[in-house]
Amino acid sequence: MHPVPDAPRAAPAFFQQPASSVSAFHRQQRWQSMHEKAYAAQCAAEDKRCAAIPHRRSGKLPLFALALGSFAIGTSEFASMGILQLFSANLHLGLSSATNAIAAYAAGVVIGAPTITLAAARMNRRRLLLGLMGLFVVGNLLSSLAMNLGMLAAARFVSGLPQGAYFGAGAVVASYVVGPGRSGKAFSLVMTGLTVATIVGSPLATFLGQTTGWRVTYAIVAGVGAAALLALLLFVPRTRDLSGSSLVKEVGALRKPAVWTIMGVAALGVASIFAVYSFIGPYVTDAAGLDLGVVPIALALFGIGMTAGNLYGGRIADRHPSLGLVGGFGTALVLLVLLALYGAQPWVLFVTLVGIGAAMMTAIPTIQVRLTDLAPESPTLMGAMNLASLNVANAINAWAGGAVIGAGFGTLSSAWAGFLLTLAGLLLFFSTTRVTRTAQQPLTPQPGSRG
């Protein structure tokens, strides 16, 4: 017998890919959205798992069902910001108090993303998706029936709970139905629902709220969620191959300080995108003096900017470790100043809305790549924590933006709150870049190393 050469130590399945496989996977999916980047590592891991499954059900209908669910979730999240003025007036709330409903949704995502992901680790993904979408429908129905801020905040909290776990389970199902080697592309189709939500769903829901009442907005979103629930029930295959697995190894990523640092950068730096989006309605009507009917147009412009920034940011995130984040945050800081000083001019308002959406979303894929590269052994949990950190930004914005407006500094003052938060995130990134770079080095073994 020929002697067997020394082999590296046994490693988890995900590490048995070629060196820098996570980055290679990202490079193959350069046009991903922020959510696709968040779950790219999980899709890569699912490729290996699905390769061992001899029989699978292919088809577009399961992907359509997943995409319809992501569209409903995205519309629910962003429509609340478009109808902020409507429910604040109807419930006799000040604008600063009404933002607590937005913060409650973000808190639901922050708590639900890691908690449900861990608690439901062993649950069949089909059953989990059905339960999550059912909870989403209930939350939005309760939102449409809320009679005061407390009831609305509680309902929005329930609506936010399923978001992170839904995308994690969706990555598993998408990978299964298309088979290994195509999971990233399949999941990008699923996440198209979120892109459509920012450009079409939220503006349309805002328009319907203006013409028929804000309660109808949430009722319609619940109806879309119910349609997604039915589609998931009919089209997602019923199979043991979608059973869950233990997340013991994934939890270990939470012991890495660099992971929490990057989450802090996201929570602070991305807050400005919500500091602007949440108050687009007041910007248009109160600051610029335009008709309420212009608000959906402004929301759509911001969504177009976000989509363009996502595409560009996804392309450069792997080529340049810091350019997307530094350039995105830096450009957003300049535009936030212009918005705060001159946003009462309609043309300045519209240009800065597009620009801020594009600049901030250029930065986010870099955050996603860094976070998943820091903990490639924890793809599912890192995807959930990515969304949690972004919704911490949403909650911070709701508090900060509402506070400065409530203090009497004017509608456009929320842009200053976003400026300070993004500046803090950029400074935190600069101060810890060396730490994160050091933490990433073991992911690329040197020639001759032994695992």
mmCIF file with all atom_site columns, N, CA and C in Angstrom, residues 273-323:
data_model
loop_
_atom_site.group_PDB
_atom_site.id
_atom_site.type_symbol
_atom_site.label_atom_id
_atom_site.label_alt_id
_atom_site.label_comp_id
_atom_site.label_asym_id
_atom_site.label_entity_id
_atom_site.label_seq_id
_atom_site.pdbx_PDB_ins_code
_atom_site.Cartn_x
_atom_site.Cartn_y
_atom_site.Cartn_z
_atom_site.occupancy
_atom_site.B_iso_or_equiv
_atom_site.pdbx_formal_charge
_atom_site.auth_seq_id
_atom_site.auth_comp_id
_atom_site.auth_asym_id
_atom_site.auth_atom_id
_atom_site.pdbx_PDB_model_num
ATOM 1   N N  . ILE A 1 273 ? -29.981 55.968 7.325  1.00 0.00 ? 273 ILE A N  1
ATOM 2   C CA . ILE A 1 273 ? -30.903 55.606 6.242  1.00 0.00 ? 273 ILE A CA 1
ATOM 3   C C  . ILE A 1 273 ? -32.335 55.584 6.761  1.00 0.00 ? 273 ILE A C  1
ATOM 4   N N  . PHE A 1 274 ? -32.492 55.144 8.005  1.00 0.00 ? 274 PHE A N  1
ATOM 5   C CA . PHE A 1 274 ? -33.820 55.141 8.601  1.00 0.00 ? 274 PHE A CA 1
ATOM 6   C C  . PHE A 1 274 ? -34.196 56.522 9.140  1.00 0.00 ? 274 PHE A C  1
ATOM 7   N N  . ALA A 1 275 ? -33.182 57.301 9.539  1.00 0.00 ? 275 ALA A N  1
ATOM 8   C CA . ALA A 1 275 ? -33.444 58.665 9.995  1.00 0.00 ? 275 ALA A CA 1
ATOM 9   C C  . ALA A 1 275 ? -34.050 59.502 8.884  1.00 0.00 ? 275 ALA A C  1
ATOM 10  N N  . VAL A 1 276 ? -33.743 59.168 7.650  1.00 0.00 ? 276 VAL A N  1
ATOM 11  C CA . VAL A 1 276 ? -34.309 59.862 6.496  1.00 0.00 ? 276 VAL A CA 1
ATOM 12  C C  . VAL A 1 276 ? -35.600 59.188 6.055  1.00 0.00 ? 276 VAL A C  1
ATOM 13  N N  . TYR A 1 277 ? -35.572 57.871 5.850  1.00 0.00 ? 277 TYR A N  1
ATOM 14  C CA . TYR A 1 277 ? -36.742 57.168 5.305  1.00 0.00 ? 277 TYR A CA 1
ATOM 15  C C  . TYR A 1 277 ? -37.955 57.329 6.210  1.00 0.00 ? 277 TYR A C  1
ATOM 16  N N  . SER A 1 278 ? -37.757 57.276 7.515  1.00 0.00 ? 278 SER A N  1
ATOM 17  C CA . SER A 1 278 ? -38.887 57.347 8.435  1.00 0.00 ? 278 SER A CA 1
ATOM 18  C C  . SER A 1 278 ? -39.627 58.673 8.354  1.00 0.00 ? 278 SER A C  1
ATOM 19  N N  . PHE A 1 279 ? -38.926 59.726 7.929  1.00 0.00 ? 279 PHE A N  1
ATOM 20  C CA . PHE A 1 279 ? -39.517 61.064 7.960  1.00 0.00 ? 279 PHE A CA 1
ATOM 21  C C  . PHE A 1 279 ? -39.678 61.664 6.565  1.00 0.00 ? 279 PHE A C  1
ATOM 22  N N  . ILE A 1 280 ? -39.699 60.808 5.542  1.00 0.00 ? 280 ILE A N  1
ATOM 23  C CA . ILE A 1 280 ? -39.891 61.322 4.187  1.00 0.00 ? 280 ILE A CA 1
ATOM 24  C C  . ILE A 1 280 ? -41.227 62.048 4.061  1.00 0.00 ? 280 ILE A C  1
ATOM 25  N N  . GLY A 1 281 ? -42.273 61.504 4.682  1.00 0.00 ? 281 GLY A N  1
ATOM 26  C CA . GLY A 1 281 ? -43.575 62.163 4.637  1.00 0.00 ? 281 GLY A CA 1
ATOM 27  C C  . GLY A 1 281 ? -43.525 63.587 5.178  1.00 0.00 ? 281 GLY A C  1
ATOM 28  N N  . PRO A 1 282 ? -43.041 63.788 6.416  1.00 0.00 ? 282 PRO A N  1
ATOM 29  C CA . PRO A 1 282 ? -42.910 65.154 6.941  1.00 0.00 ? 282 PRO A CA 1
ATOM 30  C C  . PRO A 1 282 ? -41.952 66.019 6.128  1.00 0.00 ? 282 PRO A C  1
ATOM 31  N N  . TYR A 1 283 ? -40.880 65.437 5.585  1.00 0.00 ? 283 TYR A N  1
ATOM 32  C CA . TYR A 1 283 ? -39.983 66.222 4.732  1.00 0.00 ? 283 TYR A CA 1
ATOM 33  C C  . TYR A 1 283 ? -40.759 66.834 3.559  1.00 0.00 ? 283 TYR A C  1
ATOM 34  N N  . VAL A 1 284 ? -41.573 65.984 2.915  1.00 0.00 ? 284 VAL A N  1
ATOM 35  C CA . VAL A 1 284 ? -42.277 66.415 1.716  1.00 0.00 ? 284 VAL A CA 1
ATOM 36  C C  . VAL A 1 284 ? -43.348 67.455 2.038  1.00 0.00 ? 284 VAL A C  1
ATOM 37  N N  . THR A 1 285 ? -44.156 67.178 3.052  1.00 0.00 ? 285 THR A N  1
ATOM 38  C CA . THR A 1 285 ? -45.300 68.063 3.321  1.00 0.00 ? 285 THR A CA 1
ATOM 39  C C  . THR A 1 285 ? -44.955 69.248 4.210  1.00 0.00 ? 285 THR A C  1
ATOM 40  N N  . ASP A 1 286 ? -44.200 69.021 5.280  1.00 0.00 ? 286 ASP A N  1
ATOM 41  C CA . ASP A 1 286 ? -43.926 70.094 6.242  1.00 0.00 ? 286 ASP A CA 1
ATOM 42  C C  . ASP A 1 286 ? -42.737 70.951 5.844  1.00 0.00 ? 286 ASP A C  1
ATOM 43  N N  . ALA A 1 287 ? -41.644 70.295 5.445  1.00 0.00 ? 287 ALA A N  1
ATOM 44  C CA . ALA A 1 287 ? -40.428 71.054 5.120  1.00 0.00 ? 287 ALA A CA 1
ATOM 45  C C  . ALA A 1 287 ? -40.502 71.672 3.725  1.00 0.00 ? 287 ALA A C  1
ATOM 46  N N  . ALA A 1 288 ? -40.846 70.853 2.722  1.00 0.00 ? 288 ALA A N  1
ATOM 47  C CA . ALA A 1 288 ? -40.861 71.352 1.341  1.00 0.00 ? 288 ALA A CA 1
ATOM 48  C C  . ALA A 1 288 ? -42.208 71.946 0.945  1.00 0.00 ? 288 ALA A C  1
ATOM 49  N N  . GLY A 1 289 ? -43.240 71.732 1.758  1.00 0.00 ? 289 GLY A N  1
ATOM 50  C CA . GLY A 1 289 ? -44.542 72.316 1.467  1.00 0.00 ? 289 GLY A CA 1
ATOM 51  C C  . GLY A 1 289 ? -45.250 71.717 0.268  1.00 0.00 ? 289 GLY A C  1
ATOM 52  N N  . LEU A 1 290 ? -44.968 70.464 -0.051 1.00 0.00 ? 290 LEU A N  1
ATOM 53  C CA . LEU A 1 290 ? -45.578 69.812 -1.207 1.00 0.00 ? 290 LEU A CA 1
ATOM 54  C C  . LEU A 1 290 ? -46.830 69.042 -0.785 1.00 0.00 ? 290 LEU A C  1
ATOM 55  N N  . ASP A 1 291 ? -47.605 68.620 -1.770 1.00 0.00 ? 291 ASP A N  1
ATOM 56  C CA . ASP A 1 291 ? -48.836 67.903 -1.506 1.00 0.00 ? 291 ASP A CA 1
ATOM 57  C C  . ASP A 1 291 ? -48.550 66.507 -0.958 1.00 0.00 ? 291 ASP A C  1
ATOM 58  N N  . LEU A 1 292 ? -49.492 65.995 -0.157 1.00 0.00 ? 292 LEU A N  1
ATOM 59  C CA . LEU A 1 292 ? -49.335 64.660 0.435  1.00 0.00 ? 292 LEU A CA 1
ATOM 60  C C  . LEU A 1 292 ? -49.186 63.583 -0.625 1.00 0.00 ? 292 LEU A C  1
ATOM 61  N N  . GLY A 1 293 ? -49.761 63.800 -1.795 1.00 0.00 ? 293 GLY A N  1
ATOM 62  C CA . GLY A 1 293 ? -49.673 62.817 -2.865 1.00 0.00 ? 293 GLY A CA 1
ATOM 63  C C  . GLY A 1 293 ? -48.279 62.639 -3.425 1.00 0.00 ? 293 GLY A C  1
ATOM 64  N N  . VAL A 1 294 ? -47.353 63.552 -3.089 1.00 0.00 ? 294 VAL A N  1
ATOM 65  C CA . VAL A 1 294 ? -45.972 63.451 -3.573 1.00 0.00 ? 294 VAL A CA 1
ATOM 66  C C  . VAL A 1 294 ? -45.177 62.448 -2.732 1.00 0.00 ? 294 VAL A C  1
ATOM 67  N N  . VAL A 1 295 ? -45.667 62.128 -1.543 1.00 0.00 ? 295 VAL A N  1
ATOM 68  C CA . VAL A 1 295 ? -44.921 61.249 -0.635 1.00 0.00 ? 295 VAL A CA 1
ATOM 69  C C  . VAL A 1 295 ? -44.607 59.890 -1.271 1.00 0.00 ? 295 VAL A C  1
ATOM 70  N N  . PRO A 1 296 ? -45.577 59.188 -1.898 1.00 0.00 ? 296 PRO A N  1
ATOM 71  C CA . PRO A 1 296 ? -45.233 57.911 -2.537 1.00 0.00 ? 296 PRO A CA 1
ATOM 72  C C  . PRO A 1 296 ? -44.152 58.049 -3.600 1.00 0.00 ? 296 PRO A C  1
ATOM 73  N N  . ILE A 1 297 ? -44.150 59.170 -4.331 1.00 0.00 ? 297 ILE A N  1
ATOM 74  C CA . ILE A 1 297 ? -43.107 59.387 -5.338 1.00 0.00 ? 297 ILE A CA 1
ATOM 75  C C  . ILE A 1 297 ? -41.745 59.519 -4.666 1.00 0.00 ? 297 ILE A C  1
ATOM 76  N N  . ALA A 1 298 ? -41.688 60.267 -3.569 1.00 0.00 ? 298 ALA A N  1
ATOM 77  C CA . ALA A 1 298 ? -40.429 60.425 -2.838 1.00 0.00 ? 298 ALA A CA 1
ATOM 78  C C  . ALA A 1 298 ? -39.944 59.091 -2.286 1.00 0.00 ? 298 ALA A C  1
ATOM 79  N N  . LEU A 1 299 ? -40.876 58.278 -1.786 1.00 0.00 ? 299 LEU A N  1
ATOM 80  C CA . LEU A 1 299 ? -40.505 56.955 -1.280 1.00 0.00 ? 299 LEU A CA 1
ATOM 81  C C  . LEU A 1 299 ? -39.938 56.083 -2.406 1.00 0.00 ? 299 LEU A C  1
ATOM 82  N N  . ALA A 1 300 ? -40.565 56.152 -3.582 1.00 0.00 ? 300 ALA A N  1
ATOM 83  C CA . ALA A 1 300 ? -40.085 55.354 -4.709 1.00 0.00 ? 300 ALA A CA 1
ATOM 84  C C  . ALA A 1 300 ? -38.696 55.808 -5.140 1.00 0.00 ? 300 ALA A C  1
ATOM 85  N N  . LEU A 1 301 ? -38.432 57.118 -5.137 1.00 0.00 ? 301 LEU A N  1
ATOM 86  C CA . LEU A 1 301 ? -37.106 57.630 -5.483 1.00 0.00 ? 301 LEU A CA 1
ATOM 87  C C  . LEU A 1 301 ? -36.052 57.117 -4.504 1.00 0.00 ? 301 LEU A C  1
ATOM 88  N N  . PHE A 1 302 ? -36.399 57.124 -3.233 1.00 0.00 ? 302 PHE A N  1
ATOM 89  C CA . PHE A 1 302 ? -35.461 56.601 -2.232 1.00 0.00 ? 302 PHE A CA 1
ATOM 90  C C  . PHE A 1 302 ? -35.211 55.121 -2.461 1.00 0.00 ? 302 PHE A C  1
ATOM 91  N N  . GLY A 1 303 ? -36.289 54.375 -2.799 1.00 0.00 ? 303 GLY A N  1
ATOM 92  C CA . GLY A 1 303 ? -36.141 52.947 -3.072 1.00 0.00 ? 303 GLY A CA 1
ATOM 93  C C  . GLY A 1 303 ? -35.269 52.676 -4.282 1.00 0.00 ? 303 GLY A C  1
ATOM 94  N N  . ILE A 1 304 ? -35.391 53.507 -5.313 1.00 0.00 ? 304 ILE A N  1
ATOM 95  C CA . ILE A 1 304 ? -34.530 53.360 -6.490 1.00 0.00 ? 304 ILE A CA 1
ATOM 96  C C  . ILE A 1 304 ? -33.083 53.602 -6.116 1.00 0.00 ? 304 ILE A C  1
ATOM 97  N N  . GLY A 1 305 ? -32.839 54.625 -5.298 1.00 0.00 ? 305 GLY A N  1
ATOM 98  C CA . GLY A 1 305 ? -31.474 54.880 -4.836 1.00 0.00 ? 305 GLY A CA 1
ATOM 99  C C  . GLY A 1 305 ? -30.925 53.713 -4.028 1.00 0.00 ? 305 GLY A C  1
ATOM 100 N N  . MET A 1 306 ? -31.749 53.148 -3.146 1.00 0.00 ? 306 MET A N  1
ATOM 101 C CA . MET A 1 306 ? -31.324 52.003 -2.349 1.00 0.00 ? 306 MET A CA 1
ATOM 102 C C  . MET A 1 306 ? -30.965 50.816 -3.237 1.00 0.00 ? 306 MET A C  1
ATOM 103 N N  . THR A 1 307 ? -31.786 50.561 -4.241 1.00 0.00 ? 307 THR A N  1
ATOM 104 C CA . THR A 1 307 ? -31.530 49.433 -5.137 1.00 0.00 ? 307 THR A CA 1
ATOM 105 C C  . THR A 1 307 ? -30.230 49.624 -5.910 1.00 0.00 ? 307 THR A C  1
ATOM 106 N N  . ALA A 1 308 ? -30.021 50.831 -6.430 1.00 0.00 ? 308 ALA A N  1
ATOM 107 C CA . ALA A 1 308 ? -28.791 51.108 -7.169 1.00 0.00 ? 308 ALA A CA 1
ATOM 108 C C  . ALA A 1 308 ? -27.565 50.972 -6.265 1.00 0.00 ? 308 ALA A C  1
ATOM 109 N N  . GLY A 1 309 ? -27.671 51.482 -5.046 1.00 0.00 ? 309 GLY A N  1
ATOM 110 C CA . GLY A 1 309 ? -26.555 51.355 -4.110 1.00 0.00 ? 309 GLY A CA 1
ATOM 111 C C  . GLY A 1 309 ? -26.247 49.924 -3.755 1.00 0.00 ? 309 GLY A C  1
ATOM 112 N N  . ASN A 1 310 ? -27.314 49.118 -3.592 1.00 0.00 ? 310 ASN A N  1
ATOM 113 C CA . ASN A 1 310 ? -27.137 47.693 -3.324 1.00 0.00 ? 310 ASN A CA 1
ATOM 114 C C  . ASN A 1 310 ? -26.342 47.013 -4.414 1.00 0.00 ? 310 ASN A C  1
ATOM 115 N N  . LEU A 1 311 ? -26.720 47.280 -5.654 1.00 0.00 ? 311 LEU A N  1
ATOM 116 C CA . LEU A 1 311 ? -26.067 46.631 -6.781 1.00 0.00 ? 311 LEU A CA 1
ATOM 117 C C  . LEU A 1 311 ? -24.593 47.014 -6.841 1.00 0.00 ? 311 LEU A C  1
ATOM 118 N N  . TYR A 1 312 ? -24.303 48.298 -6.716 1.00 0.00 ? 312 TYR A N  1
ATOM 119 C CA . TYR A 1 312 ? -22.918 48.751 -6.783 1.00 0.00 ? 312 TYR A CA 1
ATOM 120 C C  . TYR A 1 312 ? -22.129 48.277 -5.568 1.00 0.00 ? 312 TYR A C  1
ATOM 121 N N  . GLY A 1 313 ? -22.735 48.374 -4.391 1.00 0.00 ? 313 GLY A N  1
ATOM 122 C CA . GLY A 1 313 ? -22.045 47.939 -3.183 1.00 0.00 ? 313 GLY A CA 1
ATOM 123 C C  . GLY A 1 313 ? -21.737 46.464 -3.185 1.00 0.00 ? 313 GLY A C  1
ATOM 124 N N  . GLY A 1 314 ? -22.668 45.653 -3.714 1.00 0.00 ? 314 GLY A N  1
ATOM 125 C CA . GLY A 1 314 ? -22.412 44.219 -3.801 1.00 0.00 ? 314 GLY A CA 1
ATOM 126 C C  . GLY A 1 314 ? -21.266 43.893 -4.733 1.00 0.00 ? 314 GLY A C  1
ATOM 127 N N  . ARG A 1 315 ? -21.084 44.731 -5.757 1.00 0.00 ? 315 ARG A N  1
ATOM 128 C CA . ARG A 1 315 ? -20.033 44.456 -6.734 1.00 0.00 ? 315 ARG A CA 1
ATOM 129 C C  . ARG A 1 315 ? -18.648 44.758 -6.178 1.00 0.00 ? 315 ARG A C  1
ATOM 130 N N  . ILE A 1 316 ? -18.530 45.805 -5.349 1.00 0.00 ? 316 ILE A N  1
ATOM 131 C CA . ILE A 1 316 ? -17.206 46.217 -4.877 1.00 0.00 ? 316 ILE A CA 1
ATOM 132 C C  . ILE A 1 316 ? -16.856 45.662 -3.506 1.00 0.00 ? 316 ILE A C  1
ATOM 133 N N  . ALA A 1 317 ? -17.824 45.026 -2.822 1.00 0.00 ? 317 ALA A N  1
ATOM 134 C CA . ALA A 1 317 ? -17.573 44.593 -1.449 1.00 0.00 ? 317 ALA A CA 1
ATOM 135 C C  . ALA A 1 317 ? -16.417 43.612 -1.349 1.00 0.00 ? 317 ALA A C  1
ATOM 136 N N  . ASP A 1 318 ? -16.266 42.722 -2.334 1.00 0.00 ? 318 ASP A N  1
ATOM 137 C CA . ASP A 1 318 ? -15.205 41.719 -2.293 1.00 0.00 ? 318 ASP A CA 1
ATOM 138 C C  . ASP A 1 318 ? -13.891 42.252 -2.856 1.00 0.00 ? 318 ASP A C  1
ATOM 139 N N  . ARG A 1 319 ? -13.979 43.209 -3.776 1.00 0.00 ? 319 ARG A N  1
ATOM 140 C CA . ARG A 1 319 ? -12.763 43.732 -4.383 1.00 0.00 ? 319 ARG A CA 1
ATOM 141 C C  . ARG A 1 319 ? -12.016 44.678 -3.454 1.00 0.00 ? 319 ARG A C  1
ATOM 142 N N  . HIS A 1 320 ? -12.751 45.441 -2.660 1.00 0.00 ? 320 HIS A N  1
ATOM 143 C CA . HIS A 1 320 ? -12.146 46.444 -1.783 1.00 0.00 ? 320 HIS A CA 1
ATOM 144 C C  . HIS A 1 320 ? -12.700 46.264 -0.370 1.00 0.00 ? 320 HIS A C  1
ATOM 145 N N  . PRO A 1 321 ? -11.860 45.897 0.580  1.00 0.00 ? 321 PRO A N  1
ATOM 146 C CA . PRO A 1 321 ? -12.332 45.574 1.924  1.00 0.00 ? 321 PRO A CA 1
ATOM 147 C C  . PRO A 1 321 ? -13.055 46.717 2.625  1.00 0.00 ? 321 PRO A C  1
ATOM 148 N N  . SER A 1 322 ? -12.703 47.973 2.312  1.00 0.00 ? 322 SER A N  1
ATOM 149 C CA . SER A 1 322 ? -13.253 49.099 3.050  1.00 0.00 ? 322 SER A CA 1
ATOM 150 C C  . SER A 1 322 ? -13.893 50.164 2.171  1.00 0.00 ? 322 SER A C  1
ATOM 151 N N  . LEU A 1 323 ? -13.640 50.139 0.860  1.00 0.00 ? 323 LEU A N  1
ATOM 152 C CA . LEU A 1 323 ? -14.069 51.240 -0.004 1.00 0.00 ? 323 LEU A CA 1
ATOM 153 C C  . LEU A 1 323 ? -15.568 51.458 0.025  1.00 0.00 ? 323 LEU A C  1
#
